[in-house]
Amino acid sequence: MFRRAFLSAASKSSHIVCSVPAKCRGSSSRVSTVAVSSASNGPQREVRVKHILLKSDESLKMKEIRDKLDKGINFSELARVYSRCPSANDGGSLGWVRKGATVPEFEECIFAADAGQTTECTTEYGRHLVLVEEERAAVPAVQTMGPLLSDPGMDVQLVDVREGRELELASIPGFEHFPLSAFGEWEDTIAEDLDPSKKTLCLCHHGIRSQQMAQFLIARGFTDVVNVAGGIDAYSRLADPSIPKY
């Protein structure tokens, strides 16, 4: 619950991706975002972040961690030992974070830091020691998934994680159905049912369940996963009104 609240506290509009308990690993794999919304003004950035969460009054422990970093101990190992965030299991990785996807204090901290820099900030959740691993231009907002869906040269796997009853209400041709409610039925065979080396596009109603799926696929070794922020609801409202809304 912490990680969902922490990274979704600022997410009130449909084009922001909420984070989920199973975050992606800090690896060459990535979860991108197709934001079905109008592009915002100016170039957008996103940063790949790890953090160690402590209680606000644990200043001595923070100093201890910094001393160990100075001695060359790996940040991820320290996160696994010290961090109070569930992301400790992933070495503190929060994956790629864009503006608007986290609480203001944390956002200000990570976007003010240079790649490779460690910094600190305090939020309502406690004191964070943050490592900004790298930055890149954010996936641009688009009005449609058309380029991914219609380009014959684009070898994309399309995954819909909604319930069967939802597909009866609204669907987009070409998507394979992997309902999250049936996770236990396909969890162990997903890498056989789909090709981990192909670009994989994940869709749900509003973009939250599909982000969970995207993070799960990354954890299973998929190398290029795209989440549709806002889901089929945003796609219907902003790109293809012929798709029913529900």
Tab-separated table of C-alpha atoms in Angstrom:
chain	number	residue	atom	x	y	z
A	1	MET	CA	0.000	0.000	0.000
A	2	PHE	CA	2.852	2.413	0.764
A	3	ARG	CA	4.330	2.281	-2.708
A	4	ARG	CA	1.011	2.708	-4.434
A	5	ALA	CA	0.160	5.681	-2.240
A	6	PHE	CA	3.655	7.166	-2.449
A	7	LEU	CA	3.878	7.176	-6.218
A	8	SER	CA	0.223	7.891	-6.909
A	9	ALA	CA	-0.467	10.572	-4.321
A	10	ALA	CA	-0.080	13.280	-6.948
A	11	SER	CA	-1.882	11.308	-9.659
A	12	LYS	CA	-5.327	12.755	-10.125
A	13	SER	CA	-5.536	12.983	-13.935
A	14	SER	CA	-5.951	10.003	-16.223
A	15	HIS	CA	-2.615	10.315	-17.999
A	16	ILE	CA	-0.483	9.762	-14.899
A	17	VAL	CA	0.705	6.243	-14.231
A	18	CYS	CA	0.245	4.976	-10.683
A	19	SER	CA	2.968	2.803	-9.287
A	20	VAL	CA	2.307	-0.600	-7.828
A	21	PRO	CA	3.755	-3.009	-5.264
A	22	ALA	CA	5.831	-4.968	-7.778
A	23	LYS	CA	8.196	-2.379	-9.224
A	24	CYS	CA	10.559	-3.099	-12.065
A	25	ARG	CA	14.155	-4.026	-11.535
A	26	GLY	CA	16.941	-1.527	-12.151
A	27	SER	CA	18.088	-3.208	-15.338
A	28	SER	CA	18.202	-2.711	-19.077
A	29	SER	CA	14.524	-3.645	-19.183
A	30	ARG	CA	12.100	-0.787	-19.098
A	31	VAL	CA	8.461	0.121	-18.718
A	32	SER	CA	7.520	2.979	-21.016
A	33	THR	CA	4.254	4.865	-21.020
A	34	VAL	CA	1.946	5.659	-23.892
A	35	ALA	CA	0.004	8.581	-22.479
A	36	VAL	CA	-3.300	8.964	-24.285
A	37	SER	CA	-3.578	12.677	-23.614
A	38	SER	CA	-2.571	16.048	-24.944
A	39	ALA	CA	1.129	16.785	-24.845
A	40	SER	CA	2.185	19.196	-22.115
A	41	ASN	CA	4.237	22.298	-22.813
A	42	GLY	CA	7.990	21.927	-23.061
A	43	PRO	CA	10.254	18.884	-23.113
A	44	GLN	CA	9.463	16.236	-20.531
A	45	ARG	CA	12.003	14.189	-18.594
A	46	GLU	CA	11.847	11.094	-16.492
A	47	VAL	CA	14.443	9.682	-14.151
A	48	ARG	CA	15.311	6.169	-13.005
A	49	VAL	CA	15.434	6.193	-9.230
A	50	LYS	CA	16.361	4.068	-6.250
A	51	HIS	CA	15.723	5.122	-2.683
A	52	ILE	CA	16.196	4.087	0.912
A	53	LEU	CA	13.352	5.064	3.222
A	54	LEU	CA	13.972	5.694	6.917
A	55	LYS	CA	11.914	7.203	9.704
A	56	SER	CA	12.254	10.974	9.865
A	57	ASP	CA	14.147	10.789	13.162
A	58	GLU	CA	16.715	8.185	12.051
A	59	SER	CA	19.481	10.692	11.303
A	60	LEU	CA	22.208	8.512	12.808
A	61	LYS	CA	21.178	5.594	10.640
A	62	MET	CA	21.204	7.884	7.589
A	63	LYS	CA	24.765	8.904	8.420
A	64	GLU	CA	25.702	5.244	8.806
A	65	ILE	CA	24.318	4.475	5.365
A	66	ARG	CA	26.104	7.428	3.771
A	67	ASP	CA	29.374	6.354	5.384
A	68	LYS	CA	28.961	2.898	3.883
A	69	LEU	CA	28.228	4.391	0.471
A	70	ASP	CA	31.429	6.423	0.750
A	71	LYS	CA	33.280	3.167	1.392
A	72	GLY	CA	31.957	1.737	-1.851
A	73	ILE	CA	29.132	-0.463	-0.612
A	74	ASN	CA	26.453	-0.895	-3.269
A	75	PHE	CA	23.337	1.260	-2.914
A	76	SER	CA	21.011	-1.636	-3.721
A	77	GLU	CA	22.538	-3.816	-1.031
A	78	LEU	CA	22.113	-1.049	1.522
A	79	ALA	CA	18.505	-0.569	0.445
A	80	ARG	CA	17.802	-4.248	1.033
A	81	VAL	CA	19.201	-3.988	4.549
A	82	TYR	CA	17.956	-0.596	5.721
A	83	SER	CA	14.986	0.624	3.709
A	84	ARG	CA	11.505	0.559	5.230
A	85	CYS	CA	9.890	0.699	1.801
A	86	PRO	CA	8.729	-2.559	0.155
A	87	SER	CA	10.989	-1.561	-2.748
A	88	ALA	CA	13.838	-2.806	-0.532
A	89	ASN	CA	13.211	-6.227	-2.071
A	90	ASP	CA	14.158	-4.705	-5.434
A	91	GLY	CA	17.230	-2.926	-4.098
A	92	GLY	CA	15.220	0.255	-3.608
A	93	SER	CA	14.279	0.545	-7.277
A	94	LEU	CA	11.264	2.687	-8.156
A	95	GLY	CA	11.935	2.377	-11.872
A	96	TRP	CA	11.343	5.305	-14.216
A	97	VAL	CA	9.462	8.219	-12.645
A	98	ARG	CA	8.068	11.217	-14.502
A	99	LYS	CA	6.789	14.514	-13.156
A	100	GLY	CA	3.359	14.320	-11.610
A	101	ALA	CA	3.723	10.675	-10.604
A	102	THR	CA	4.923	11.144	-7.041
A	103	VAL	CA	4.546	13.432	-4.035
A	104	PRO	CA	5.835	17.012	-4.569
A	105	GLU	CA	8.773	16.865	-2.132
A	106	PHE	CA	10.135	13.692	-3.685
A	107	GLU	CA	9.579	14.984	-7.210
A	108	GLU	CA	11.449	18.214	-6.510
A	109	CYS	CA	14.329	16.235	-5.052
A	110	ILE	CA	14.781	13.745	-7.882
A	111	PHE	CA	14.430	16.240	-10.723
A	112	ALA	CA	16.918	18.644	-9.146
A	113	ALA	CA	19.599	15.949	-8.905
A	114	ASP	CA	22.059	14.998	-11.621
A	115	ALA	CA	22.316	11.440	-12.902
A	116	GLY	CA	24.554	9.414	-10.611
A	117	GLN	CA	23.975	11.732	-7.662
A	118	THR	CA	22.629	10.767	-4.243
A	119	THR	CA	20.482	13.254	-2.396
A	120	GLU	CA	18.027	13.414	0.507
A	121	CYS	CA	14.511	14.645	1.079
A	122	THR	CA	11.730	14.336	3.620
A	123	THR	CA	8.132	13.467	2.779
A	124	GLU	CA	5.140	12.463	4.853
A	125	TYR	CA	6.468	8.896	4.654
A	126	GLY	CA	9.852	9.629	6.215
A	127	ARG	CA	13.394	10.502	5.184
A	128	HIS	CA	14.582	9.341	1.773
A	129	LEU	CA	18.112	8.775	0.557
A	130	VAL	CA	17.749	8.881	-3.205
A	131	LEU	CA	19.985	7.717	-6.022
A	132	VAL	CA	19.144	9.134	-9.443
A	133	GLU	CA	20.614	6.529	-11.776
A	134	GLU	CA	19.905	8.136	-15.133
A	135	GLU	CA	17.501	10.394	-16.966
A	136	ARG	CA	15.939	10.445	-20.395
A	137	ALA	CA	13.288	12.237	-22.394
A	138	ALA	CA	9.890	10.983	-21.306
A	139	VAL	CA	7.828	9.003	-23.747
A	140	PRO	CA	5.882	11.764	-25.521
A	141	ALA	CA	2.164	12.050	-24.946
A	142	VAL	CA	0.181	10.919	-27.953
A	143	GLN	CA	-3.432	11.202	-29.045
A	144	THR	CA	-3.634	7.611	-30.159
A	145	MET	CA	-2.001	4.230	-29.922
A	146	GLY	CA	-2.290	4.101	-33.687
A	147	PRO	CA	1.438	4.002	-34.477
A	148	LEU	CA	1.827	0.942	-32.262
A	149	LEU	CA	-1.379	-0.747	-33.391
A	150	SER	CA	-1.373	-0.120	-37.136
A	151	ASP	CA	2.269	-0.144	-38.227
A	152	PRO	CA	2.774	-3.518	-39.965
A	153	GLY	CA	6.487	-3.272	-39.294
A	154	MET	CA	5.932	-2.871	-35.569
A	155	ASP	CA	6.040	-6.346	-34.037
A	156	VAL	CA	4.064	-5.660	-30.865
A	157	GLN	CA	2.344	-7.992	-28.414
A	158	LEU	CA	-0.953	-6.563	-27.176
A	159	VAL	CA	-2.101	-7.562	-23.688
A	160	ASP	CA	-5.437	-6.678	-22.075
A	161	VAL	CA	-5.643	-7.456	-18.349
A	162	ARG	CA	-9.298	-6.515	-17.790
A	163	GLU	CA	-12.045	-8.929	-16.781
A	164	GLY	CA	-14.033	-10.857	-19.373
A	165	ARG	CA	-17.185	-8.891	-18.607
A	166	GLU	CA	-15.264	-5.670	-19.332
A	167	LEU	CA	-14.183	-6.952	-22.733
A	168	GLU	CA	-17.853	-7.506	-23.562
A	169	LEU	CA	-18.455	-3.811	-22.878
A	170	ALA	CA	-15.471	-2.410	-24.786
A	171	SER	CA	-12.444	-3.868	-26.524
A	172	ILE	CA	-9.776	-3.141	-29.111
A	173	PRO	CA	-9.051	-5.801	-31.749
A	174	GLY	CA	-5.768	-7.662	-31.537
A	175	PHE	CA	-5.285	-7.742	-27.767
A	176	GLU	CA	-4.671	-11.034	-25.992
A	177	HIS	CA	-6.566	-11.524	-22.747
A	178	PHE	CA	-4.677	-12.097	-19.483
A	179	PRO	CA	-7.080	-11.010	-16.701
A	180	LEU	CA	-5.278	-10.078	-13.511
A	181	SER	CA	-7.943	-11.898	-11.512
A	182	ALA	CA	-6.683	-15.137	-13.111
A	183	PHE	CA	-3.047	-14.355	-12.330
A	184	GLY	CA	-2.451	-17.766	-10.773
A	185	GLU	CA	-3.540	-19.505	-13.967
A	186	TRP	CA	-0.976	-17.881	-16.265
A	187	GLU	CA	1.747	-16.629	-13.912
A	188	ASP	CA	4.090	-19.565	-14.521
A	189	THR	CA	3.560	-19.792	-18.288
A	190	ILE	CA	3.546	-16.128	-19.292
A	191	ALA	CA	7.056	-16.290	-20.772
A	192	GLU	CA	5.862	-19.162	-22.969
A	193	ASP	CA	2.548	-17.578	-23.907
A	194	LEU	CA	4.297	-14.338	-24.896
A	195	ASP	CA	7.744	-13.535	-26.287
A	196	PRO	CA	9.850	-11.686	-23.669
A	197	SER	CA	12.027	-10.158	-26.407
A	198	LYS	CA	9.160	-8.377	-28.183
A	199	LYS	CA	7.685	-4.983	-27.380
A	200	THR	CA	4.628	-5.630	-25.225
A	201	LEU	CA	1.738	-3.171	-24.829
A	202	CYS	CA	-0.422	-3.500	-21.693
A	203	LEU	CA	-3.973	-2.157	-21.446
A	204	CYS	CA	-6.720	-2.017	-18.813
A	205	HIS	CA	-9.601	0.333	-17.960
A	206	HIS	CA	-7.677	3.259	-16.446
A	207	GLY	CA	-4.005	2.227	-16.618
A	208	ILE	CA	-3.458	0.955	-13.076
A	209	ARG	CA	-3.903	-2.795	-13.529
A	210	SER	CA	-1.949	-2.663	-16.774
A	211	GLN	CA	0.930	-0.992	-14.947
A	212	GLN	CA	0.894	-3.859	-12.469
A	213	MET	CA	1.088	-6.245	-15.394
A	214	ALA	CA	3.898	-4.253	-16.985
A	215	GLN	CA	5.972	-4.401	-13.817
A	216	PHE	CA	5.315	-8.130	-13.481
A	217	LEU	CA	6.463	-8.747	-17.058
A	218	ILE	CA	9.666	-6.808	-16.445
A	219	ALA	CA	10.308	-8.949	-13.375
A	220	ARG	CA	9.872	-12.022	-15.581
A	221	GLY	CA	12.505	-10.859	-18.041
A	222	PHE	CA	10.499	-8.969	-20.654
A	223	THR	CA	12.745	-6.284	-22.099
A	224	ASP	CA	10.435	-3.624	-23.575
A	225	VAL	CA	7.054	-3.124	-21.947
A	226	VAL	CA	4.661	-0.247	-22.607
A	227	ASN	CA	1.752	0.738	-20.361
A	228	VAL	CA	-1.210	2.682	-21.741
A	229	ALA	CA	-1.758	5.409	-19.155
A	230	GLY	CA	-5.436	6.191	-18.794
A	231	GLY	CA	-6.313	2.846	-20.329
A	232	ILE	CA	-9.095	2.120	-22.752
A	233	ASP	CA	-11.174	4.814	-21.059
A	234	ALA	CA	-8.744	7.548	-22.125
A	235	TYR	CA	-8.323	5.950	-25.540
A	236	SER	CA	-12.080	6.060	-26.053
A	237	ARG	CA	-12.422	9.662	-24.864
A	238	LEU	CA	-9.391	11.114	-26.617
A	239	ALA	CA	-8.619	8.930	-29.609
A	240	ASP	CA	-11.444	6.651	-30.765
A	241	PRO	CA	-14.984	7.645	-29.686
A	242	SER	CA	-16.386	4.558	-31.424
A	243	ILE	CA	-15.151	2.463	-28.507
A	244	PRO	CA	-17.867	2.372	-25.820
A	245	LYS	CA	-17.169	3.913	-22.440
A	246	TYR	CA	-18.187	2.164	-19.235
